[in-house]
Tab-separated table of C-alpha atoms and ligand atoms in Angstrom:
chain	number	residue	atom	x	y	z
A	1	MET	CA	1.367	4.101	-19.390
A	2	ASN	CA	-1.380	3.905	-21.663
A	3	LEU	CA	-4.340	1.554	-22.360
A	4	ASN	CA	-3.696	-1.142	-24.862
A	5	ASP	CA	-6.524	-2.365	-27.165
A	6	THR	CA	-7.258	-5.171	-25.363
A	7	GLN	CA	-7.215	-3.024	-21.970
A	8	ILE	CA	-10.014	-0.832	-23.797
A	9	THR	CA	-12.108	-3.626	-24.926
A	10	GLN	CA	-11.893	-5.047	-21.252
A	11	ILE	CA	-13.067	-1.532	-20.102
A	12	ASN	CA	-15.945	-1.542	-22.260
A	13	ASP	CA	-16.970	-4.851	-21.051
A	14	GLN	CA	-17.023	-3.448	-17.601
A	15	ILE	CA	-18.913	-0.630	-18.173
A	16	LYS	CA	-21.438	-2.734	-20.300
A	17	ARG	CA	-21.911	-4.904	-17.032
A	18	LEU	CA	-22.344	-1.940	-14.787
A	19	THR	CA	-24.849	-0.044	-16.946
A	20	GLN	CA	-26.638	-3.126	-17.358
A	21	THR	CA	-27.209	-3.193	-13.797
A	22	GLU	CA	-29.157	-1.419	-11.065
A	23	SER	CA	-26.096	-1.431	-9.247
A	24	TYR	CA	-24.648	2.035	-7.536
A	25	TYR	CA	-22.220	2.641	-10.431
A	26	GLY	CA	-24.670	1.192	-13.068
A	27	LYS	CA	-26.926	4.037	-12.299
A	28	ILE	CA	-24.379	6.678	-12.215
A	29	TYR	CA	-23.006	5.842	-15.138
A	30	ARG	CA	-26.452	5.262	-17.017
A	31	GLY	CA	-27.330	9.037	-15.515
A	32	LEU	CA	-23.717	10.757	-16.919
A	33	GLY	CA	-24.750	8.652	-20.489
A	34	ILE	CA	-21.328	6.929	-20.194
A	35	THR	CA	-21.896	3.857	-22.654
A	36	GLY	CA	-18.087	3.042	-23.388
A	37	ILE	CA	-14.518	4.654	-24.304
A	38	ARG	CA	-12.733	4.544	-27.624
A	39	SER	CA	-9.698	6.255	-26.672
A	40	GLN	CA	-7.335	7.394	-23.868
A	41	LYS	CA	-8.959	10.276	-23.438
A	42	ASP	CA	-12.415	9.132	-22.828
A	43	PHE	CA	-11.165	7.170	-20.106
A	44	GLU	CA	-9.612	10.010	-18.407
A	45	ALA	CA	-13.123	11.787	-19.069
A	46	LEU	CA	-14.616	8.825	-16.519
A	47	PRO	CA	-15.341	9.742	-12.895
A	48	PHE	CA	-13.368	8.746	-10.348
A	49	SER	CA	-14.700	6.062	-7.671
A	50	SER	CA	-14.137	6.390	-3.996
A	51	LYS	CA	-14.151	4.686	-0.687
A	52	ASP	CA	-17.339	6.817	0.025
A	53	ASP	CA	-19.017	5.666	-3.032
A	54	LEU	CA	-18.610	2.160	-1.393
A	55	ARG	CA	-19.790	3.734	2.125
A	56	ASN	CA	-22.802	4.905	0.098
A	57	ALA	CA	-23.858	1.805	-1.252
A	58	TYR	CA	-23.496	-0.130	1.941
A	59	PRO	CA	-24.363	-2.917	1.838
A	60	LEU	CA	-24.664	-4.287	-1.418
A	61	GLY	CA	-25.240	-1.612	-3.192
A	62	ILE	CA	-22.255	-2.581	-5.798
A	63	GLN	CA	-23.052	-5.897	-6.821
A	64	ALA	CA	-22.913	-5.946	-10.423
A	65	VAL	CA	-24.079	-9.661	-10.845
A	66	PRO	CA	-27.262	-11.575	-9.807
A	67	ASP	CA	-27.376	-13.016	-6.271
A	68	GLU	CA	-26.700	-16.341	-7.466
A	69	GLN	CA	-23.424	-15.621	-8.792
A	70	VAL	CA	-22.057	-14.123	-5.484
A	71	VAL	CA	-20.309	-16.982	-3.750
A	72	ARG	CA	-18.473	-14.626	-0.966
A	73	ILE	CA	-18.099	-11.202	0.323
A	74	HIS	CA	-15.170	-9.458	1.929
A	75	SER	CA	-15.195	-6.585	4.232
A	76	SER	CA	-12.607	-3.709	5.112
A	77	SER	CA	-12.754	-2.568	8.505
A	78	GLY	CA	-13.971	0.936	8.649
A	79	THR	CA	-11.711	3.060	10.789
A	80	THR	CA	-14.126	5.537	10.091
A	81	GLY	CA	-17.879	5.221	9.536
A	82	LYS	CA	-19.575	2.349	7.849
A	83	PRO	CA	-17.240	-1.108	6.431
A	84	VAL	CA	-17.219	-1.489	2.850
A	85	ILE	CA	-18.457	-4.720	1.535
A	86	ILE	CA	-17.280	-6.255	-1.665
A	87	PRO	CA	-19.262	-9.142	-3.314
A	88	TYR	CA	-16.973	-11.957	-5.511
A	89	THR	CA	-18.163	-13.890	-8.082
A	90	ALA	CA	-16.447	-17.696	-8.523
A	91	LYS	CA	-14.460	-16.040	-11.433
A	92	ASP	CA	-13.237	-13.164	-9.005
A	93	VAL	CA	-12.362	-15.894	-6.376
A	94	ASP	CA	-10.416	-17.921	-8.953
A	95	ASP	CA	-8.883	-14.838	-10.515
A	96	TRP	CA	-7.734	-13.481	-7.121
A	97	ALA	CA	-6.272	-16.950	-6.478
A	98	THR	CA	-3.989	-17.013	-10.026
A	99	MET	CA	-2.800	-13.313	-9.279
A	100	PHE	CA	-1.664	-14.683	-5.688
A	101	ALA	CA	-0.292	-17.549	-6.985
A	102	ARG	CA	1.804	-15.207	-9.890
A	103	CYS	CA	2.927	-12.946	-6.475
A	104	TYR	CA	4.515	-16.070	-4.806
A	105	GLU	CA	6.000	-17.240	-8.073
A	106	THR	CA	7.679	-13.581	-8.547
A	107	ALA	CA	9.017	-14.060	-5.340
A	108	GLY	CA	10.647	-17.399	-6.391
A	109	ILE	CA	8.613	-19.560	-4.114
A	110	THR	CA	7.816	-22.649	-5.485
A	111	ASN	CA	5.112	-25.991	-4.874
A	112	ARG	CA	7.969	-27.224	-2.933
A	113	ASP	CA	7.711	-24.307	-0.149
A	114	ARG	CA	5.911	-24.782	3.157
A	115	ILE	CA	4.190	-21.272	3.675
A	116	GLN	CA	3.005	-20.336	6.824
A	117	ILE	CA	0.180	-17.950	7.100
A	118	THR	CA	-0.213	-15.272	10.186
A	119	PRO	CA	-2.841	-12.946	9.020
A	120	GLY	CA	-6.310	-13.364	9.902
A	121	TYR	CA	-9.125	-15.040	8.181
A	122	GLY	CA	-12.398	-14.158	8.016
A	123	LEU	CA	-13.910	-10.679	6.665
A	124	TRP	CA	-10.450	-9.248	6.051
A	125	THR	CA	-9.150	-10.399	2.686
A	126	ALA	CA	-5.640	-11.077	4.010
A	127	GLY	CA	-5.470	-14.735	5.069
A	128	ILE	CA	-7.612	-16.387	2.664
A	129	GLY	CA	-5.767	-14.629	0.115
A	130	PHE	CA	-2.549	-15.860	1.157
A	131	GLN	CA	-4.046	-19.213	1.260
A	132	ALA	CA	-5.860	-19.666	-2.087
A	133	GLY	CA	-2.667	-18.341	-3.795
A	134	CYS	CA	-0.669	-21.082	-1.814
A	135	GLU	CA	-3.012	-23.947	-2.768
A	136	ARG	CA	-3.167	-22.670	-6.494
A	137	LEU	CA	0.712	-22.632	-6.335
A	138	GLY	CA	0.598	-26.103	-5.109
A	139	ALA	CA	2.906	-25.423	-2.122
A	140	MET	CA	1.816	-26.449	1.436
A	141	ALA	CA	-0.076	-23.935	3.521
A	142	VAL	CA	0.290	-23.762	7.454
A	143	PRO	CA	-2.707	-21.737	8.447
A	144	MET	CA	-2.131	-20.472	11.599
A	145	GLY	CA	-3.741	-17.167	11.410
A	146	PRO	CA	-2.783	-14.418	14.005
A	147	GLY	CA	-1.171	-14.375	17.710
A	148	ASN	CA	-0.385	-17.555	19.793
A	149	THR	CA	3.577	-16.579	19.219
A	150	ASP	CA	4.328	-19.706	21.200
A	151	LYS	CA	2.408	-22.371	18.712
A	152	GLN	CA	3.680	-19.988	15.953
A	153	ILE	CA	7.225	-20.581	16.515
A	154	GLN	CA	6.787	-24.310	17.539
A	155	MET	CA	5.120	-25.196	14.193
A	156	MET	CA	7.764	-23.061	12.224
A	157	ILE	CA	10.289	-25.505	13.861
A	158	ASP	CA	8.384	-28.606	13.476
A	159	LEU	CA	7.334	-28.264	9.903
A	160	LYS	CA	10.135	-26.760	8.621
A	161	SER	CA	8.334	-23.841	7.271
A	162	THR	CA	10.248	-21.988	4.313
A	163	VAL	CA	8.236	-18.889	3.935
A	164	ILE	CA	6.378	-16.644	6.384
A	165	THR	CA	3.762	-14.652	5.559
A	166	ALA	CA	2.523	-11.767	7.863
A	167	THR	CA	1.808	-7.651	8.742
A	168	SER	CA	5.493	-6.108	9.089
A	169	SER	CA	4.499	-5.703	12.711
A	170	TYR	CA	3.933	-9.210	13.443
A	171	ALA	CA	6.833	-9.892	11.346
A	172	LEU	CA	8.729	-7.932	13.702
A	173	LEU	CA	7.482	-9.511	16.857
A	174	LEU	CA	8.306	-12.765	15.675
A	175	SER	CA	11.684	-12.060	14.531
A	176	GLU	CA	12.424	-10.598	17.873
A	177	GLU	CA	10.955	-13.194	19.822
A	178	ILE	CA	13.244	-16.032	17.963
A	179	VAL	CA	16.344	-14.009	18.384
A	180	LYS	CA	15.394	-13.315	22.032
A	181	ARG	CA	14.892	-17.382	22.528
A	182	GLY	CA	17.913	-18.189	20.214
A	183	LEU	CA	16.380	-20.526	17.967
A	184	LYS	CA	17.347	-18.636	14.931
A	185	ASP	CA	19.349	-22.010	14.286
A	186	GLN	CA	16.434	-24.253	14.354
A	187	ILE	CA	14.195	-22.020	11.484
A	188	CYS	CA	14.107	-22.883	8.380
A	189	LEU	CA	12.650	-19.686	6.832
A	190	LYS	CA	13.864	-18.402	3.475
A	191	LYS	CA	11.306	-15.907	2.551
A	192	GLY	CA	9.059	-13.446	4.191
A	193	VAL	CA	5.787	-12.317	1.838
A	194	ILE	CA	4.802	-8.991	3.986
A	195	GLY	CA	1.618	-7.061	3.574
A	196	SER	CA	2.173	-3.706	2.234
A	197	GLU	CA	1.533	-1.047	4.824
A	198	ARG	CA	4.271	1.487	4.799
A	199	TRP	CA	7.203	0.061	6.956
A	200	SER	CA	10.430	1.910	7.473
A	201	GLU	CA	13.788	0.745	6.220
A	202	LYS	CA	15.160	0.048	9.880
A	203	MET	CA	12.201	-2.369	10.529
A	204	ARG	CA	12.955	-4.198	7.116
A	205	GLY	CA	16.330	-4.751	8.419
A	206	SER	CA	15.344	-5.962	12.089
A	207	ILE	CA	13.051	-8.579	10.319
A	208	ARG	CA	15.431	-9.682	7.378
A	209	GLU	CA	18.572	-10.200	10.000
A	210	GLY	CA	16.590	-11.324	12.968
A	211	LEU	CA	14.940	-14.309	10.543
A	212	GLY	CA	17.861	-14.457	8.071
A	213	ILE	CA	15.392	-13.872	5.315
A	214	GLU	CA	14.604	-12.208	1.843
A	215	LEU	CA	11.451	-9.702	2.262
A	216	TYR	CA	8.918	-9.469	-0.396
A	217	ASP	CA	6.458	-6.526	-0.397
A	218	ILE	CA	2.957	-7.830	-1.539
A	219	TYR	CA	0.503	-4.852	-2.557
A	220	GLY	CA	-3.462	-5.044	-2.753
A	221	LEU	CA	-6.693	-3.600	-1.127
A	222	THR	CA	-9.996	-4.991	-0.167
A	223	GLU	CA	-11.916	-3.104	-2.609
A	224	ILE	CA	-9.578	-4.392	-5.572
A	225	TYR	CA	-9.522	-8.346	-4.664
A	226	GLY	CA	-7.167	-7.701	-1.679
A	227	PRO	CA	-3.492	-8.478	-1.217
A	228	GLY	CA	-1.984	-10.232	-4.446
A	229	ILE	CA	-2.236	-7.616	-6.823
A	230	GLY	CA	1.520	-7.170	-7.221
A	231	VAL	CA	4.719	-7.879	-5.329
A	232	ASN	CA	8.517	-6.925	-6.049
A	233	CYS	CA	10.790	-9.357	-7.786
A	234	GLU	CA	14.189	-10.351	-6.477
A	235	HIS	CA	16.022	-7.264	-7.674
A	236	GLU	CA	13.587	-5.380	-5.369
A	237	ASN	CA	13.075	-2.357	-7.842
A	238	GLY	CA	9.704	-1.373	-7.466
A	239	ILE	CA	6.297	-3.812	-7.251
A	240	HIS	CA	5.253	-5.488	-10.528
A	241	TYR	CA	1.401	-5.341	-10.969
A	242	TRP	CA	-0.658	-7.698	-13.098
A	243	ASP	CA	-1.963	-5.468	-16.037
A	244	ASP	CA	-3.994	-8.343	-17.208
A	245	TYR	CA	-6.483	-7.787	-14.156
A	246	ILE	CA	-5.819	-4.171	-13.480
A	247	TYR	CA	-4.836	-1.010	-15.141
A	248	ILE	CA	-2.967	1.632	-12.849
A	249	GLU	CA	-2.733	5.094	-13.390
A	250	ILE	CA	-1.078	8.069	-11.427
A	251	ILE	CA	-3.032	11.223	-10.738
A	252	ASP	CA	-2.086	14.528	-8.929
A	253	PRO	CA	-4.234	14.274	-5.790
A	254	LYS	CA	-5.111	17.624	-5.436
A	255	THR	CA	-6.102	18.066	-9.038
A	256	GLY	CA	-6.865	14.481	-10.364
A	257	ARG	CA	-4.565	15.122	-13.432
A	258	VAL	CA	-3.174	12.260	-14.606
A	259	LEU	CA	0.753	12.318	-14.377
A	260	PRO	CA	3.202	11.216	-16.948
A	261	ASP	CA	5.298	8.037	-15.973
A	262	GLY	CA	7.788	8.567	-13.322
A	263	GLU	CA	5.996	11.265	-11.539
A	264	GLU	CA	4.876	10.538	-7.689
A	265	GLY	CA	1.126	10.642	-7.198
A	266	GLU	CA	-2.073	8.989	-6.302
A	267	ILE	CA	-2.477	5.465	-7.183
A	268	VAL	CA	-5.777	5.102	-9.144
A	269	ILE	CA	-6.946	1.495	-10.217
A	270	THR	CA	-9.303	0.281	-12.760
A	271	THR	CA	-10.678	-3.349	-12.265
A	272	LEU	CA	-10.469	-5.096	-15.980
A	273	VAL	CA	-12.300	-8.377	-15.542
A	274	LYS	CA	-14.106	-8.069	-11.962
A	275	GLU	CA	-17.600	-9.529	-12.048
A	276	GLY	CA	-18.969	-9.325	-8.671
A	277	ALA	CA	-17.860	-5.412	-8.127
A	278	PRO	CA	-16.252	-3.931	-10.939
A	279	LEU	CA	-14.512	-0.499	-10.059
A	280	LEU	CA	-13.544	1.966	-12.356
A	281	ARG	CA	-10.626	4.916	-11.585
A	282	PHE	CA	-10.917	3.928	-7.906
A	283	ARG	CA	-8.474	6.355	-5.613
A	284	THR	CA	-6.593	4.334	-3.491
A	285	HIS	CA	-5.089	7.528	-1.439
A	286	ASP	CA	-1.611	5.529	-1.922
A	287	ILE	CA	1.127	7.424	-3.097
A	288	SER	CA	3.496	5.844	-5.442
A	289	ARG	CA	4.807	6.203	-9.320
A	290	ILE	CA	4.850	3.917	-12.520
A	291	LEU	CA	8.512	3.039	-12.511
A	292	PRO	CA	9.448	3.391	-16.693
A	293	GLY	CA	11.156	0.879	-18.408
A	294	LYS	CA	11.495	-2.863	-18.075
A	295	CYS	CA	13.078	-4.476	-14.906
A	296	ALA	CA	15.967	-6.515	-14.670
A	297	CYS	CA	14.463	-9.689	-13.969
A	298	GLY	CA	12.652	-9.602	-17.576
A	299	SER	CA	9.160	-9.766	-16.230
A	300	PRO	CA	6.336	-8.385	-18.727
A	301	TYR	CA	4.968	-6.800	-15.950
A	302	PRO	CA	4.938	-2.982	-15.408
A	303	ARG	CA	6.234	-1.845	-11.970
A	304	ILE	CA	5.163	0.760	-9.494
A	305	ASP	CA	7.621	1.917	-6.688
A	306	ILE	CA	7.460	0.937	-3.097
A	307	ILE	CA	4.356	2.563	-1.562
A	308	ARG	CA	5.594	6.118	0.155
A	309	GLY	CA	2.437	6.988	1.895
A	310	ARG	CA	-1.159	7.973	1.888
A	311	SER	CA	-2.242	11.280	-0.287
A	312	ASP	CA	-4.240	12.306	3.107
A	313	ASP	CA	-1.229	12.892	5.004
A	314	MET	CA	1.424	14.426	2.038
A	315	PHE	CA	2.336	17.535	2.409
A	316	LYS	CA	4.799	19.437	-0.389
A	317	MET	CA	7.618	21.685	-0.136
A	318	HIS	CA	9.859	23.142	-3.089
A	319	GLY	CA	7.738	20.350	-5.275
A	320	VAL	CA	9.064	17.810	-3.117
A	321	ASN	CA	6.315	15.512	-1.504
A	322	MET	CA	6.895	14.589	1.894
A	323	PHE	CA	5.337	12.569	4.808
A	324	PRO	CA	5.139	12.470	8.567
A	325	SER	CA	6.169	8.952	8.235
A	326	GLN	CA	9.329	9.874	6.424
A	327	VAL	CA	10.331	12.840	9.354
A	328	GLU	CA	9.869	9.787	11.764
A	329	ASP	CA	11.808	7.663	9.713
A	330	LEU	CA	14.839	10.674	9.696
A	331	LEU	CA	14.420	11.310	13.518
A	332	GLN	CA	14.475	8.098	15.135
A	333	ASN	CA	18.053	7.662	13.886
A	334	VAL	CA	19.044	11.061	15.883
A	335	ASP	CA	20.385	10.596	19.287
A	336	GLY	CA	18.740	12.030	22.214
A	337	VAL	CA	15.482	12.736	20.127
A	338	SER	CA	11.986	12.147	21.321
A	339	SER	CA	9.373	10.531	18.522
A	340	GLU	CA	7.640	13.747	19.003
A	341	TYR	CA	7.591	16.734	16.385
A	342	SER	CA	5.633	19.695	14.752
A	343	VAL	CA	5.887	20.565	11.354
A	344	THR	CA	4.639	24.046	10.231
A	345	ILE	CA	4.996	24.981	6.923
A	346	ALA	CA	4.386	29.010	6.240
A	347	HIS	CA	5.056	31.188	2.938
A	348	ASP	CA	7.749	33.811	3.593
A	349	ASP	CA	6.287	36.962	1.852
A	350	SER	CA	9.563	39.145	2.005
A	351	ALA	CA	11.486	36.417	0.360
A	352	ASN	CA	8.795	34.817	-1.835
A	353	ARG	CA	9.318	31.428	-0.625
A	354	ASP	CA	7.966	28.347	1.586
A	355	ILE	CA	9.499	27.579	4.658
A	356	MET	CA	9.656	24.524	6.666
A	357	ILE	CA	10.128	24.800	10.547
A	358	LEU	CA	10.612	21.600	12.412
A	359	MET	CA	10.244	21.531	16.011
A	360	VAL	CA	11.863	18.514	17.396
A	361	GLU	CA	11.863	17.518	21.477
A	362	ALA	CA	15.772	16.092	22.571
A	363	GLU	CA	17.226	14.963	25.919
A	364	GLY	CA	19.058	17.286	28.260
A	365	ARG	CA	22.119	15.311	27.788
A	366	VAL	CA	22.570	16.261	23.978
A	367	SER	CA	23.559	19.955	23.138
A	368	PHE	CA	20.357	20.986	21.321
A	369	GLU	CA	22.741	23.566	19.135
A	370	LYS	CA	24.425	20.276	17.635
A	371	THR	CA	21.244	18.384	17.346
A	372	ALA	CA	19.672	21.380	15.409
A	373	ALA	CA	22.285	21.616	12.969
A	374	HIS	CA	22.493	17.874	12.231
A	375	ILE	CA	19.067	17.541	11.619
A	376	ARG	CA	19.015	20.228	9.303
A	377	GLU	CA	22.108	18.518	7.175
A	378	LEU	CA	19.848	15.049	7.494
A	379	PHE	CA	16.935	16.708	5.844
A	380	LYS	CA	19.229	18.408	3.165
A	381	SER	CA	20.793	15.383	2.178
A	382	ARG	CA	18.067	13.139	2.210
A	383	VAL	CA	15.047	14.922	1.078
A	384	GLY	CA	16.754	18.058	-0.532
A	385	VAL	CA	14.767	20.603	1.544
A	386	THR	CA	16.328	22.363	4.434
A	387	PRO	CA	13.750	22.687	7.755
A	388	LYS	CA	14.100	25.481	10.096
A	389	VAL	CA	15.020	23.540	13.207
A	390	THR	CA	14.001	24.460	17.073
A	391	ILE	CA	15.037	21.983	19.709
A	392	VAL	CA	12.821	21.946	22.766
A	393	PRO	CA	13.148	20.041	26.082
A	394	VAL	CA	11.122	16.392	26.116
A	395	GLY	CA	7.842	16.995	26.861
A	396	THR	CA	7.248	20.200	25.645
A	397	LEU	CA	5.446	19.327	22.565
A	398	PRO	CA	1.589	18.413	22.682
A	399	ARG	CA	1.044	14.730	22.349
A	400	SER	CA	-1.391	13.667	19.722
A	401	GLU	CA	-3.041	10.274	18.284
A	402	LYS	CA	-3.074	11.562	14.820
A	403	LYS	CA	0.023	11.727	12.465
A	404	THR	CA	-1.430	14.469	10.552
A	405	LYS	CA	-2.436	16.947	13.301
A	406	ARG	CA	1.822	17.057	13.627
A	407	VAL	CA	1.727	19.142	10.537
A	408	THR	CA	0.300	22.913	9.951
A	409	ASP	CA	0.314	24.090	6.729
A	410	TYR	CA	-0.340	27.811	6.412
A	411	ARG	CA	0.041	28.483	3.060
A	412	PHE	CA	-2.776	29.313	0.551
A	413	SER	CA	-3.310	26.593	-1.501
B	501	LIG	ZN1	11.614	-7.623	-11.568
């Protein structure tokens, strides 16, 4: 999806804003002689920005406005190394609330709803984003924050909350508790707005049934405002994103080449009107694709597909993008199989083709031969890739904390 004229003007304003400052990107762009863009081609020649840049600029190196204009910061928790700090101006906070309110509206939520907010408040962008969007919409916020499940359920019943906002894991926990305590008849929930971490169909089904609600995936990341830059509509056909605030391109994560609409790759986001910390071509490492064409809901906003995984975890077989999470999703429905597995990918020189060897653990009570055949068929029909499957007894494979360690790729790339 190419930039329109308005977006090109907005990006030029962002470049101007940056190059007039001593900010991290201001210095980089000045050094590279970047003064603006006139075409799609110019834009695609701009360098990418990344989380590493933001870490290098810690704490406030990316700030692109004078101190007196910054009203708040948020931070993304760094699992590795330094955290990232993002400064917001009053307009940034305001824009974010507008986008978030639009997410609620897209999910069919109105000012008559009561929105129970369970994500955390504080440095993290989640709770406060859900709250600001709710207030902008004019709905009633029930600002619970995370945890304390007893009180959470009590408030949900007493205040007749109609919307729950949560991470997928907390929504699952709540739904299991409500089912276990036999309280489903007493809750008034109709919809759930769930943070966009990747979650399986199985989990989605449990939450949907346990709470008897419609589910909406909200997308966002701290570096780009926070959650609220996109959400799915009732047609559940991808995530609408707000192209008056952000521009999205999809790139090949290996080469950085921009991919045509419909092709899967890494989401790269450019902020169009951000003041505190504008970001051009920010690599998210989230994998999705732009869905071509209009949605049946008639929304003018473009769509990306639901997030398939992280580019860091992705491996490619016969041109098909695959993720460890996908392997897990397929294996979790196979009887007698443990959650441990290993994937080895190699190139068979004699046949000149890639082969995928999947090693899976199974309990002694099931036939290893039949289980292997079943898994082979499952992969063939669902993914279009047929692995060589080896079944070993439970406890054979090395236990590893990291998903990526389960995949070994011996191909030369
Ligand atoms: Zn739609």
